[in-house]
Amino acid sequence: MSKIFHYLGNKELDYRSLMRQQKGVSIDGKSILPVQMVICEQTHSSVVHICGDEDSGAGFGAHAQIPLADGFATNIADQYLLIRTADCYPVLLYEKDAKAIAAVHSGREGSRKNIVGRAVQILVEHFGCDPANIIAHVGAGVCEEHYQVSEELYEAFNASLSADGFSACTTQHRHLNLRAVIFQQLLRAGLKYINIENVQICSYEHPDYYSYRRDLGNNRQINLIGISNE
Ligand SMILES: [Zn+2]
């Protein structure tokens, strides 16, 4: 019997400790070993990697992270896809019938490039998922109020979204609303409104979360999803 296990993190489990200890994580009594996790490089691309058995453990010990990717998808049991964030948005996707999952890192660049749309496309085309049955969990990230950028970035972001037929969804000049953009992209990809779960937490406002814009630190919360064989 397999089931989907997912976790949207906060400071409780942090990426630097995970790397230092190399012991894996324990969440709600479930232990996940380093060899069961997969980490990608997160270079602000729109690349979604399709995992094979050989990717288990990527990012731990001598096993390099999946290069040049900001997302991944798999249907392999006990392979947990880990995304690290501190203001950028983690998006976890799964479809129970097809038993396939995906995880993406959608920050300013990933959101501009519609990486969640790419992940859904892979779930549909490669794993035979029905978008109407895909569930999405969008974790904590920086809100519009706390995400102000330069005029230049604002204009470029909006122009790029507009060229792809999306709205920037902003109410404040020079602010970016990544959560609304991602929501819109998930709907465009065919997900149902009721299957998109938004964690309405701003990482910048909430002290339990790492926020790059607030702390300028290099630690991150971890978020993961996997197909658990029990
Ligand atoms: Zn905020």
mmCIF file with all atom_site columns, C-alpha atoms and ligand atoms in Angstrom:
data_model
loop_
_atom_site.group_PDB
_atom_site.id
_atom_site.type_symbol
_atom_site.label_atom_id
_atom_site.label_alt_id
_atom_site.label_comp_id
_atom_site.label_asym_id
_atom_site.label_entity_id
_atom_site.label_seq_id
_atom_site.pdbx_PDB_ins_code
_atom_site.Cartn_x
_atom_site.Cartn_y
_atom_site.Cartn_z
_atom_site.occupancy
_atom_site.B_iso_or_equiv
_atom_site.pdbx_formal_charge
_atom_site.auth_seq_id
_atom_site.auth_comp_id
_atom_site.auth_asym_id
_atom_site.auth_atom_id
_atom_site.pdbx_PDB_model_num
ATOM   1   C  CA . MET A 1 1   ? 0.000   0.000  0.000   1.00 0.00 ? 1   MET A CA 1
ATOM   2   C  CA . SER A 1 2   ? 1.506   3.299  -0.995  1.00 0.00 ? 2   SER A CA 1
ATOM   3   C  CA . LYS A 1 3   ? 0.467   6.792  -0.117  1.00 0.00 ? 3   LYS A CA 1
ATOM   4   C  CA . ILE A 1 4   ? 1.629   10.315 -0.761  1.00 0.00 ? 4   ILE A CA 1
ATOM   5   C  CA . PHE A 1 5   ? 3.647   11.935 2.005   1.00 0.00 ? 5   PHE A CA 1
ATOM   6   C  CA . HIS A 1 6   ? 4.264   15.651 1.854   1.00 0.00 ? 6   HIS A CA 1
ATOM   7   C  CA . TYR A 1 7   ? 5.742   18.263 4.134   1.00 0.00 ? 7   TYR A CA 1
ATOM   8   C  CA . LEU A 1 8   ? 5.898   22.037 3.854   1.00 0.00 ? 8   LEU A CA 1
ATOM   9   C  CA . GLY A 1 9   ? 8.572   23.187 6.241   1.00 0.00 ? 9   GLY A CA 1
ATOM   10  C  CA . ASN A 1 10  ? 9.588   26.005 8.509   1.00 0.00 ? 10  ASN A CA 1
ATOM   11  C  CA . LYS A 1 11  ? 12.669  26.654 10.656  1.00 0.00 ? 11  LYS A CA 1
ATOM   12  C  CA . GLU A 1 12  ? 12.111  23.458 12.628  1.00 0.00 ? 12  GLU A CA 1
ATOM   13  C  CA . LEU A 1 13  ? 14.046  21.436 10.047  1.00 0.00 ? 13  LEU A CA 1
ATOM   14  C  CA . ASP A 1 14  ? 16.658  23.492 8.295   1.00 0.00 ? 14  ASP A CA 1
ATOM   15  C  CA . TYR A 1 15  ? 18.734  22.795 5.265   1.00 0.00 ? 15  TYR A CA 1
ATOM   16  C  CA . ARG A 1 16  ? 22.148  23.596 6.755   1.00 0.00 ? 16  ARG A CA 1
ATOM   17  C  CA . SER A 1 17  ? 21.666  21.179 9.655   1.00 0.00 ? 17  SER A CA 1
ATOM   18  C  CA . LEU A 1 18  ? 20.484  18.522 7.238   1.00 0.00 ? 18  LEU A CA 1
ATOM   19  C  CA . MET A 1 19  ? 23.637  18.962 5.165   1.00 0.00 ? 19  MET A CA 1
ATOM   20  C  CA . ARG A 1 20  ? 25.909  19.050 8.190   1.00 0.00 ? 20  ARG A CA 1
ATOM   21  C  CA . GLN A 1 21  ? 24.434  15.986 9.846   1.00 0.00 ? 21  GLN A CA 1
ATOM   22  C  CA . GLN A 1 22  ? 23.712  13.939 6.717   1.00 0.00 ? 22  GLN A CA 1
ATOM   23  C  CA . LYS A 1 23  ? 21.306  11.838 8.758   1.00 0.00 ? 23  LYS A CA 1
ATOM   24  C  CA . GLY A 1 24  ? 18.021  12.508 7.046   1.00 0.00 ? 24  GLY A CA 1
ATOM   25  C  CA . VAL A 1 25  ? 14.860  13.795 8.682   1.00 0.00 ? 25  VAL A CA 1
ATOM   26  C  CA . SER A 1 26  ? 12.115  12.604 10.957  1.00 0.00 ? 26  SER A CA 1
ATOM   27  C  CA . ILE A 1 27  ? 8.691   14.133 10.317  1.00 0.00 ? 27  ILE A CA 1
ATOM   28  C  CA . ASP A 1 28  ? 5.563   13.081 12.201  1.00 0.00 ? 28  ASP A CA 1
ATOM   29  C  CA . GLY A 1 29  ? 7.322   9.907  13.245  1.00 0.00 ? 29  GLY A CA 1
ATOM   30  C  CA . LYS A 1 30  ? 8.373   9.085  9.720   1.00 0.00 ? 30  LYS A CA 1
ATOM   31  C  CA . SER A 1 31  ? 12.095  8.764  9.097   1.00 0.00 ? 31  SER A CA 1
ATOM   32  C  CA . ILE A 1 32  ? 13.469  9.616  5.688   1.00 0.00 ? 32  ILE A CA 1
ATOM   33  C  CA . LEU A 1 33  ? 17.063  8.697  4.948   1.00 0.00 ? 33  LEU A CA 1
ATOM   34  C  CA . PRO A 1 34  ? 19.489  10.704 2.822   1.00 0.00 ? 34  PRO A CA 1
ATOM   35  C  CA . VAL A 1 35  ? 19.506  7.909  0.222   1.00 0.00 ? 35  VAL A CA 1
ATOM   36  C  CA . GLN A 1 36  ? 15.749  8.364  -0.139  1.00 0.00 ? 36  GLN A CA 1
ATOM   37  C  CA . MET A 1 37  ? 15.930  12.091 -0.831  1.00 0.00 ? 37  MET A CA 1
ATOM   38  C  CA . VAL A 1 38  ? 16.718  14.022 -4.000  1.00 0.00 ? 38  VAL A CA 1
ATOM   39  C  CA . ILE A 1 39  ? 17.977  17.599 -4.098  1.00 0.00 ? 39  ILE A CA 1
ATOM   40  C  CA . CYS A 1 40  ? 18.383  19.734 -7.195  1.00 0.00 ? 40  CYS A CA 1
ATOM   41  C  CA . GLU A 1 41  ? 20.681  22.677 -7.715  1.00 0.00 ? 41  GLU A CA 1
ATOM   42  C  CA . GLN A 1 42  ? 17.980  25.397 -7.852  1.00 0.00 ? 42  GLN A CA 1
ATOM   43  C  CA . THR A 1 43  ? 19.464  27.850 -10.310 1.00 0.00 ? 43  THR A CA 1
ATOM   44  C  CA . HIS A 1 44  ? 16.258  29.850 -10.977 1.00 0.00 ? 44  HIS A CA 1
ATOM   45  C  CA . SER A 1 45  ? 15.629  27.896 -14.161 1.00 0.00 ? 45  SER A CA 1
ATOM   46  C  CA . SER A 1 46  ? 12.392  26.389 -15.426 1.00 0.00 ? 46  SER A CA 1
ATOM   47  C  CA . VAL A 1 47  ? 13.953  22.947 -15.795 1.00 0.00 ? 47  VAL A CA 1
ATOM   48  C  CA . VAL A 1 48  ? 12.012  20.054 -14.282 1.00 0.00 ? 48  VAL A CA 1
ATOM   49  C  CA . HIS A 1 49  ? 14.050  16.864 -14.120 1.00 0.00 ? 49  HIS A CA 1
ATOM   50  C  CA . ILE A 1 50  ? 12.436  13.432 -14.464 1.00 0.00 ? 50  ILE A CA 1
ATOM   51  C  CA . CYS A 1 51  ? 14.041  11.285 -11.791 1.00 0.00 ? 51  CYS A CA 1
ATOM   52  C  CA . GLY A 1 52  ? 15.382  7.789  -12.242 1.00 0.00 ? 52  GLY A CA 1
ATOM   53  C  CA . ASP A 1 53  ? 16.475  5.297  -9.574  1.00 0.00 ? 53  ASP A CA 1
ATOM   54  C  CA . GLU A 1 54  ? 20.027  6.629  -9.854  1.00 0.00 ? 54  GLU A CA 1
ATOM   55  C  CA . ASP A 1 55  ? 18.892  10.040 -8.564  1.00 0.00 ? 55  ASP A CA 1
ATOM   56  C  CA . SER A 1 56  ? 18.034  8.804  -5.069  1.00 0.00 ? 56  SER A CA 1
ATOM   57  C  CA . GLY A 1 57  ? 20.414  10.428 -2.623  1.00 0.00 ? 57  GLY A CA 1
ATOM   58  C  CA . ALA A 1 58  ? 21.406  13.259 -4.983  1.00 0.00 ? 58  ALA A CA 1
ATOM   59  C  CA . GLY A 1 59  ? 22.688  16.189 -2.920  1.00 0.00 ? 59  GLY A CA 1
ATOM   60  C  CA . PHE A 1 60  ? 24.054  14.043 -0.081  1.00 0.00 ? 60  PHE A CA 1
ATOM   61  C  CA . GLY A 1 61  ? 27.624  12.918 0.525   1.00 0.00 ? 61  GLY A CA 1
ATOM   62  C  CA . ALA A 1 62  ? 29.534  12.559 -2.734  1.00 0.00 ? 62  ALA A CA 1
ATOM   63  C  CA . HIS A 1 63  ? 26.343  12.290 -4.773  1.00 0.00 ? 63  HIS A CA 1
ATOM   64  C  CA . ALA A 1 64  ? 25.961  15.642 -6.568  1.00 0.00 ? 64  ALA A CA 1
ATOM   65  C  CA . GLN A 1 65  ? 22.692  17.560 -6.688  1.00 0.00 ? 65  GLN A CA 1
ATOM   66  C  CA . ILE A 1 66  ? 20.654  17.259 -9.883  1.00 0.00 ? 66  ILE A CA 1
ATOM   67  C  CA . PRO A 1 67  ? 22.378  20.007 -11.894 1.00 0.00 ? 67  PRO A CA 1
ATOM   68  C  CA . LEU A 1 68  ? 20.646  23.005 -13.448 1.00 0.00 ? 68  LEU A CA 1
ATOM   69  C  CA . ALA A 1 69  ? 17.149  22.025 -12.322 1.00 0.00 ? 69  ALA A CA 1
ATOM   70  C  CA . ASP A 1 70  ? 14.586  23.762 -10.112 1.00 0.00 ? 70  ASP A CA 1
ATOM   71  C  CA . GLY A 1 71  ? 12.078  20.981 -10.038 1.00 0.00 ? 71  GLY A CA 1
ATOM   72  C  CA . PHE A 1 72  ? 11.675  17.270 -10.465 1.00 0.00 ? 72  PHE A CA 1
ATOM   73  C  CA . ALA A 1 73  ? 9.063   14.610 -10.932 1.00 0.00 ? 73  ALA A CA 1
ATOM   74  C  CA . THR A 1 74  ? 8.951   10.914 -10.174 1.00 0.00 ? 74  THR A CA 1
ATOM   75  C  CA . ASN A 1 75  ? 6.744   7.877  -9.713  1.00 0.00 ? 75  ASN A CA 1
ATOM   76  C  CA . ILE A 1 76  ? 9.400   5.904  -7.851  1.00 0.00 ? 76  ILE A CA 1
ATOM   77  C  CA . ALA A 1 77  ? 8.355   4.900  -4.339  1.00 0.00 ? 77  ALA A CA 1
ATOM   78  C  CA . ASP A 1 78  ? 10.388  6.153  -1.388  1.00 0.00 ? 78  ASP A CA 1
ATOM   79  C  CA . GLN A 1 79  ? 12.093  8.821  -3.465  1.00 0.00 ? 79  GLN A CA 1
ATOM   80  C  CA . TYR A 1 80  ? 11.492  12.133 -1.663  1.00 0.00 ? 80  TYR A CA 1
ATOM   81  C  CA . LEU A 1 81  ? 11.845  15.304 -3.693  1.00 0.00 ? 81  LEU A CA 1
ATOM   82  C  CA . LEU A 1 82  ? 13.250  18.123 -1.555  1.00 0.00 ? 82  LEU A CA 1
ATOM   83  C  CA . ILE A 1 83  ? 12.936  21.828 -2.305  1.00 0.00 ? 83  ILE A CA 1
ATOM   84  C  CA . ARG A 1 84  ? 14.625  24.432 -0.095  1.00 0.00 ? 84  ARG A CA 1
ATOM   85  C  CA . THR A 1 85  ? 13.169  27.902 0.231   1.00 0.00 ? 85  THR A CA 1
ATOM   86  C  CA . ALA A 1 86  ? 13.424  31.210 2.079   1.00 0.00 ? 86  ALA A CA 1
ATOM   87  C  CA . ASP A 1 87  ? 10.876  33.558 0.392   1.00 0.00 ? 87  ASP A CA 1
ATOM   88  C  CA . CYS A 1 88  ? 10.657  31.687 -2.914  1.00 0.00 ? 88  CYS A CA 1
ATOM   89  C  CA . TYR A 1 89  ? 7.653   29.374 -3.169  1.00 0.00 ? 89  TYR A CA 1
ATOM   90  C  CA . PRO A 1 90  ? 7.773   25.613 -2.823  1.00 0.00 ? 90  PRO A CA 1
ATOM   91  C  CA . VAL A 1 91  ? 5.074   23.888 -4.863  1.00 0.00 ? 91  VAL A CA 1
ATOM   92  C  CA . LEU A 1 92  ? 4.339   20.213 -4.298  1.00 0.00 ? 92  LEU A CA 1
ATOM   93  C  CA . LEU A 1 93  ? 2.159   18.349 -6.793  1.00 0.00 ? 93  LEU A CA 1
ATOM   94  C  CA . TYR A 1 94  ? 0.680   14.864 -6.866  1.00 0.00 ? 94  TYR A CA 1
ATOM   95  C  CA . GLU A 1 95  ? -1.909  12.749 -8.556  1.00 0.00 ? 95  GLU A CA 1
ATOM   96  C  CA . LYS A 1 96  ? -3.186  9.796  -6.559  1.00 0.00 ? 96  LYS A CA 1
ATOM   97  C  CA . ASP A 1 97  ? -4.422  7.642  -9.422  1.00 0.00 ? 97  ASP A CA 1
ATOM   98  C  CA . ALA A 1 98  ? -1.269  7.843  -11.511 1.00 0.00 ? 98  ALA A CA 1
ATOM   99  C  CA . LYS A 1 99  ? 0.878   7.786  -8.380  1.00 0.00 ? 99  LYS A CA 1
ATOM   100 C  CA . ALA A 1 100 ? 3.211   10.456 -9.640  1.00 0.00 ? 100 ALA A CA 1
ATOM   101 C  CA . ILE A 1 101 ? 4.566   13.519 -7.867  1.00 0.00 ? 101 ILE A CA 1
ATOM   102 C  CA . ALA A 1 102 ? 6.526   16.679 -8.585  1.00 0.00 ? 102 ALA A CA 1
ATOM   103 C  CA . ALA A 1 103 ? 8.163   19.442 -6.564  1.00 0.00 ? 103 ALA A CA 1
ATOM   104 C  CA . VAL A 1 104 ? 9.316   22.826 -7.778  1.00 0.00 ? 104 VAL A CA 1
ATOM   105 C  CA . HIS A 1 105 ? 11.121  25.923 -6.576  1.00 0.00 ? 105 HIS A CA 1
ATOM   106 C  CA . SER A 1 106 ? 9.207   28.913 -7.925  1.00 0.00 ? 106 SER A CA 1
ATOM   107 C  CA . GLY A 1 107 ? 10.860  32.198 -7.075  1.00 0.00 ? 107 GLY A CA 1
ATOM   108 C  CA . ARG A 1 108 ? 10.796  35.310 -9.208  1.00 0.00 ? 108 ARG A CA 1
ATOM   109 C  CA . GLU A 1 109 ? 12.492  33.647 -12.163 1.00 0.00 ? 109 GLU A CA 1
ATOM   110 C  CA . GLY A 1 110 ? 10.735  30.290 -11.847 1.00 0.00 ? 110 GLY A CA 1
ATOM   111 C  CA . SER A 1 111 ? 7.388   32.071 -11.605 1.00 0.00 ? 111 SER A CA 1
ATOM   112 C  CA . ARG A 1 112 ? 8.206   34.305 -14.560 1.00 0.00 ? 112 ARG A CA 1
ATOM   113 C  CA . LYS A 1 113 ? 9.134   31.201 -16.572 1.00 0.00 ? 113 LYS A CA 1
ATOM   114 C  CA . ASN A 1 114 ? 6.106   29.207 -15.359 1.00 0.00 ? 114 ASN A CA 1
ATOM   115 C  CA . ILE A 1 115 ? 8.004   26.294 -13.861 1.00 0.00 ? 115 ILE A CA 1
ATOM   116 C  CA . VAL A 1 116 ? 4.819   24.936 -12.236 1.00 0.00 ? 116 VAL A CA 1
ATOM   117 C  CA . GLY A 1 117 ? 3.229   24.737 -15.681 1.00 0.00 ? 117 GLY A CA 1
ATOM   118 C  CA . ARG A 1 118 ? 6.227   22.752 -16.874 1.00 0.00 ? 118 ARG A CA 1
ATOM   119 C  CA . ALA A 1 119 ? 5.940   20.361 -13.895 1.00 0.00 ? 119 ALA A CA 1
ATOM   120 C  CA . VAL A 1 120 ? 2.235   19.745 -14.602 1.00 0.00 ? 120 VAL A CA 1
ATOM   121 C  CA . GLN A 1 121 ? 3.047   19.160 -18.273 1.00 0.00 ? 121 GLN A CA 1
ATOM   122 C  CA . ILE A 1 122 ? 5.554   16.474 -17.293 1.00 0.00 ? 122 ILE A CA 1
ATOM   123 C  CA . LEU A 1 123 ? 3.086   14.827 -14.912 1.00 0.00 ? 123 LEU A CA 1
ATOM   124 C  CA . VAL A 1 124 ? 0.551   14.692 -17.735 1.00 0.00 ? 124 VAL A CA 1
ATOM   125 C  CA . GLU A 1 125 ? 2.774   13.758 -20.658 1.00 0.00 ? 125 GLU A CA 1
ATOM   126 C  CA . HIS A 1 126 ? 5.306   11.533 -18.977 1.00 0.00 ? 126 HIS A CA 1
ATOM   127 C  CA . PHE A 1 127 ? 3.315   9.983  -16.148 1.00 0.00 ? 127 PHE A CA 1
ATOM   128 C  CA . GLY A 1 128 ? -0.196  9.990  -17.621 1.00 0.00 ? 128 GLY A CA 1
ATOM   129 C  CA . CYS A 1 129 ? -1.727  12.204 -14.924 1.00 0.00 ? 129 CYS A CA 1
ATOM   130 C  CA . ASP A 1 130 ? -5.056  13.938 -15.422 1.00 0.00 ? 130 ASP A CA 1
ATOM   131 C  CA . PRO A 1 131 ? -4.566  17.631 -14.544 1.00 0.00 ? 131 PRO A CA 1
ATOM   132 C  CA . ALA A 1 132 ? -8.077  17.738 -13.096 1.00 0.00 ? 132 ALA A CA 1
ATOM   133 C  CA . ASN A 1 133 ? -6.925  15.212 -10.477 1.00 0.00 ? 133 ASN A CA 1
ATOM   134 C  CA . ILE A 1 134 ? -3.605  16.846 -9.614  1.00 0.00 ? 134 ILE A CA 1
ATOM   135 C  CA . ILE A 1 135 ? -3.387  18.313 -6.118  1.00 0.00 ? 135 ILE A CA 1
ATOM   136 C  CA . ALA A 1 136 ? -1.063  21.264 -5.510  1.00 0.00 ? 136 ALA A CA 1
ATOM   137 C  CA . HIS A 1 137 ? 0.273   22.524 -2.198  1.00 0.00 ? 137 HIS A CA 1
ATOM   138 C  CA . VAL A 1 138 ? 1.866   25.957 -2.322  1.00 0.00 ? 138 VAL A CA 1
ATOM   139 C  CA . GLY A 1 139 ? 3.926   26.637 0.797   1.00 0.00 ? 139 GLY A CA 1
ATOM   140 C  CA . ALA A 1 140 ? 5.090   29.742 2.628   1.00 0.00 ? 140 ALA A CA 1
ATOM   141 C  CA . GLY A 1 141 ? 6.792   32.488 0.631   1.00 0.00 ? 141 GLY A CA 1
ATOM   142 C  CA . VAL A 1 142 ? 7.173   36.242 0.564   1.00 0.00 ? 142 VAL A CA 1
ATOM   143 C  CA . CYS A 1 143 ? 3.883   38.105 0.046   1.00 0.00 ? 143 CYS A CA 1
ATOM   144 C  CA . GLU A 1 144 ? 3.202   40.970 -2.330  1.00 0.00 ? 144 GLU A CA 1
ATOM   145 C  CA . GLU A 1 145 ? 3.363   43.564 0.440   1.00 0.00 ? 145 GLU A CA 1
ATOM   146 C  CA . HIS A 1 146 ? 6.887   42.481 1.369   1.00 0.00 ? 146 HIS A CA 1
ATOM   147 C  CA . TYR A 1 147 ? 8.250   41.880 -2.093  1.00 0.00 ? 147 TYR A CA 1
ATOM   148 C  CA . GLN A 1 148 ? 9.245   45.167 -3.637  1.00 0.00 ? 148 GLN A CA 1
ATOM   149 C  CA . VAL A 1 149 ? 11.679  45.189 -6.541  1.00 0.00 ? 149 VAL A CA 1
ATOM   150 C  CA . SER A 1 150 ? 13.323  47.776 -8.763  1.00 0.00 ? 150 SER A CA 1
ATOM   151 C  CA . GLU A 1 151 ? 11.360  49.504 -11.487 1.00 0.00 ? 151 GLU A CA 1
ATOM   152 C  CA . GLU A 1 152 ? 13.427  47.640 -14.044 1.00 0.00 ? 152 GLU A CA 1
ATOM   153 C  CA . LEU A 1 153 ? 12.706  44.188 -12.587 1.00 0.00 ? 153 LEU A CA 1
ATOM   154 C  CA . TYR A 1 154 ? 9.045   45.034 -12.113 1.00 0.00 ? 154 TYR A CA 1
ATOM   155 C  CA . GLU A 1 155 ? 8.644   46.090 -15.732 1.00 0.00 ? 155 GLU A CA 1
ATOM   156 C  CA . ALA A 1 156 ? 10.573  43.094 -17.061 1.00 0.00 ? 156 ALA A CA 1
ATOM   157 C  CA . PHE A 1 157 ? 8.592   40.642 -14.897 1.00 0.00 ? 157 PHE A CA 1
ATOM   158 C  CA . ASN A 1 158 ? 5.258   42.084 -15.961 1.00 0.00 ? 158 ASN A CA 1
ATOM   159 C  CA . ALA A 1 159 ? 6.204   42.252 -19.639 1.00 0.00 ? 159 ALA A CA 1
ATOM   160 C  CA . SER A 1 160 ? 7.317   38.639 -19.591 1.00 0.00 ? 160 SER A CA 1
ATOM   161 C  CA . LEU A 1 161 ? 4.137   37.423 -17.875 1.00 0.00 ? 161 LEU A CA 1
ATOM   162 C  CA . SER A 1 162 ? 2.008   39.465 -20.202 1.00 0.00 ? 162 SER A CA 1
ATOM   163 C  CA . ALA A 1 163 ? 3.769   37.982 -23.240 1.00 0.00 ? 163 ALA A CA 1
ATOM   164 C  CA . ASP A 1 164 ? 2.763   34.542 -21.948 1.00 0.00 ? 164 ASP A CA 1
ATOM   165 C  CA . GLY A 1 165 ? -0.821  35.643 -21.387 1.00 0.00 ? 165 GLY A CA 1
ATOM   166 C  CA . PHE A 1 166 ? -0.641  35.906 -17.597 1.00 0.00 ? 166 PHE A CA 1
ATOM   167 C  CA . SER A 1 167 ? -1.515  38.784 -15.324 1.00 0.00 ? 167 SER A CA 1
ATOM   168 C  CA . ALA A 1 168 ? 1.032   40.120 -12.838 1.00 0.00 ? 168 ALA A CA 1
ATOM   169 C  CA . CYS A 1 169 ? -1.811  40.219 -10.267 1.00 0.00 ? 169 CYS A CA 1
ATOM   170 C  CA . THR A 1 170 ? -0.255  43.112 -8.371  1.00 0.00 ? 170 THR A CA 1
ATOM   171 C  CA . THR A 1 171 ? -2.061  45.851 -6.520  1.00 0.00 ? 171 THR A CA 1
ATOM   172 C  CA . GLN A 1 172 ? 1.053   47.817 -5.570  1.00 0.00 ? 172 GLN A CA 1
ATOM   173 C  CA . HIS A 1 173 ? 3.511   49.412 -7.953  1.00 0.00 ? 173 HIS A CA 1
ATOM   174 C  CA . ARG A 1 174 ? 6.923   47.679 -8.049  1.00 0.00 ? 174 ARG A CA 1
ATOM   175 C  CA . HIS A 1 175 ? 5.624   44.769 -5.964  1.00 0.00 ? 175 HIS A CA 1
ATOM   176 C  CA . LEU A 1 176 ? 5.435   41.168 -7.153  1.00 0.00 ? 176 LEU A CA 1
ATOM   177 C  CA . ASN A 1 177 ? 2.712   38.728 -6.154  1.00 0.00 ? 177 ASN A CA 1
ATOM   178 C  CA . LEU A 1 178 ? 4.289   35.360 -6.843  1.00 0.00 ? 178 LEU A CA 1
ATOM   179 C  CA . ARG A 1 179 ? 1.585   33.366 -5.037  1.00 0.00 ? 179 ARG A CA 1
ATOM   180 C  CA . ALA A 1 180 ? -1.115  34.802 -7.292  1.00 0.00 ? 180 ALA A CA 1
ATOM   181 C  CA . VAL A 1 181 ? 0.996   34.217 -10.392 1.00 0.00 ? 181 VAL A CA 1
ATOM   182 C  CA . ILE A 1 182 ? 1.612   30.581 -9.429  1.00 0.00 ? 182 ILE A CA 1
ATOM   183 C  CA . PHE A 1 183 ? -2.098  30.085 -8.676  1.00 0.00 ? 183 PHE A CA 1
ATOM   184 C  CA . GLN A 1 184 ? -2.972  31.417 -12.108 1.00 0.00 ? 184 GLN A CA 1
ATOM   185 C  CA . GLN A 1 185 ? -0.389  29.171 -13.762 1.00 0.00 ? 185 GLN A CA 1
ATOM   186 C  CA . LEU A 1 186 ? -1.736  26.093 -11.982 1.00 0.00 ? 186 LEU A CA 1
ATOM   187 C  CA . LEU A 1 187 ? -5.259  26.910 -13.154 1.00 0.00 ? 187 LEU A CA 1
ATOM   188 C  CA . ARG A 1 188 ? -4.012  27.432 -16.722 1.00 0.00 ? 188 ARG A CA 1
ATOM   189 C  CA . ALA A 1 189 ? -2.285  24.035 -16.511 1.00 0.00 ? 189 ALA A CA 1
ATOM   190 C  CA . GLY A 1 190 ? -5.680  22.458 -15.883 1.00 0.00 ? 190 GLY A CA 1
ATOM   191 C  CA . LEU A 1 191 ? -5.789  22.097 -12.116 1.00 0.00 ? 191 LEU A CA 1
ATOM   192 C  CA . LYS A 1 192 ? -9.101  22.607 -10.406 1.00 0.00 ? 192 LYS A CA 1
ATOM   193 C  CA . TYR A 1 193 ? -9.500  25.577 -8.114  1.00 0.00 ? 193 TYR A CA 1
ATOM   194 C  CA . ILE A 1 194 ? -10.430 23.333 -5.182  1.00 0.00 ? 194 ILE A CA 1
ATOM   195 C  CA . ASN A 1 195 ? -7.313  21.197 -5.680  1.00 0.00 ? 195 ASN A CA 1
ATOM   196 C  CA . ILE A 1 196 ? -4.924  24.090 -5.069  1.00 0.00 ? 196 ILE A CA 1
ATOM   197 C  CA . GLU A 1 197 ? -4.023  24.429 -1.430  1.00 0.00 ? 197 GLU A CA 1
ATOM   198 C  CA . ASN A 1 198 ? -2.329  27.701 -0.509  1.00 0.00 ? 198 ASN A CA 1
ATOM   199 C  CA . VAL A 1 199 ? -0.517  28.044 2.796   1.00 0.00 ? 199 VAL A CA 1
ATOM   200 C  CA . GLN A 1 200 ? -1.276  31.705 3.391   1.00 0.00 ? 200 GLN A CA 1
ATOM   201 C  CA . ILE A 1 201 ? 1.913   32.469 5.268   1.00 0.00 ? 201 ILE A CA 1
ATOM   202 C  CA . CYS A 1 202 ? 4.425   35.161 4.395   1.00 0.00 ? 202 CYS A CA 1
ATOM   203 C  CA . SER A 1 203 ? 7.956   33.959 5.163   1.00 0.00 ? 203 SER A CA 1
ATOM   204 C  CA . TYR A 1 204 ? 9.109   37.552 5.653   1.00 0.00 ? 204 TYR A CA 1
ATOM   205 C  CA . GLU A 1 205 ? 6.458   38.290 8.288   1.00 0.00 ? 205 GLU A CA 1
ATOM   206 C  CA . HIS A 1 206 ? 6.526   35.034 10.184  1.00 0.00 ? 206 HIS A CA 1
ATOM   207 C  CA . PRO A 1 207 ? 9.523   34.482 12.498  1.00 0.00 ? 207 PRO A CA 1
ATOM   208 C  CA . ASP A 1 208 ? 9.147   30.699 12.282  1.00 0.00 ? 208 ASP A CA 1
ATOM   209 C  CA . TYR A 1 209 ? 10.298  30.809 8.660   1.00 0.00 ? 209 TYR A CA 1
ATOM   210 C  CA . TYR A 1 210 ? 13.561  31.640 6.988   1.00 0.00 ? 210 TYR A CA 1
ATOM   211 C  CA . SER A 1 211 ? 13.313  34.755 4.858   1.00 0.00 ? 211 SER A CA 1
ATOM   212 C  CA . TYR A 1 212 ? 16.166  35.778 2.626   1.00 0.00 ? 212 TYR A CA 1
ATOM   213 C  CA . ARG A 1 213 ? 14.840  39.308 2.246   1.00 0.00 ? 213 ARG A CA 1
ATOM   214 C  CA . ARG A 1 214 ? 14.486  39.741 5.989   1.00 0.00 ? 214 ARG A CA 1
ATOM   215 C  CA . ASP A 1 215 ? 17.638  37.976 7.235   1.00 0.00 ? 215 ASP A CA 1
ATOM   216 C  CA . LEU A 1 216 ? 19.945  37.958 4.189   1.00 0.00 ? 216 LEU A CA 1
ATOM   217 C  CA . GLY A 1 217 ? 20.979  34.558 5.535   1.00 0.00 ? 217 GLY A CA 1
ATOM   218 C  CA . ASN A 1 218 ? 21.825  31.414 3.669   1.00 0.00 ? 218 ASN A CA 1
ATOM   219 C  CA . ASN A 1 219 ? 19.689  28.924 5.571   1.00 0.00 ? 219 ASN A CA 1
ATOM   220 C  CA . ARG A 1 220 ? 16.460  27.543 4.153   1.00 0.00 ? 220 ARG A CA 1
ATOM   221 C  CA . GLN A 1 221 ? 13.385  25.584 5.188   1.00 0.00 ? 221 GLN A CA 1
ATOM   222 C  CA . ILE A 1 222 ? 12.975  22.251 3.516   1.00 0.00 ? 222 ILE A CA 1
ATOM   223 C  CA . ASN A 1 223 ? 9.839   21.031 1.781   1.00 0.00 ? 223 ASN A CA 1
ATOM   224 C  CA . LEU A 1 224 ? 9.421   17.552 0.430   1.00 0.00 ? 224 LEU A CA 1
ATOM   225 C  CA . ILE A 1 225 ? 7.059   15.065 -1.153  1.00 0.00 ? 225 ILE A CA 1
ATOM   226 C  CA . GLY A 1 226 ? 7.338   11.354 -1.809  1.00 0.00 ? 226 GLY A CA 1
ATOM   227 C  CA . ILE A 1 227 ? 5.379   8.199  -2.484  1.00 0.00 ? 227 ILE A CA 1
ATOM   228 C  CA . SER A 1 228 ? 5.600   6.253  0.719   1.00 0.00 ? 228 SER A CA 1
ATOM   229 C  CA . ASN A 1 229 ? 5.466   2.477  0.697   1.00 0.00 ? 229 ASN A CA 1
ATOM   230 C  CA . GLU A 1 230 ? 3.924   1.218  3.894   1.00 0.00 ? 230 GLU A CA 1
HETATM 231 ZN ZN . ZN  B 2 .   ? 4.414   39.649 3.965   1.00 0.00 ? 1   ZN  B ZN 1
#
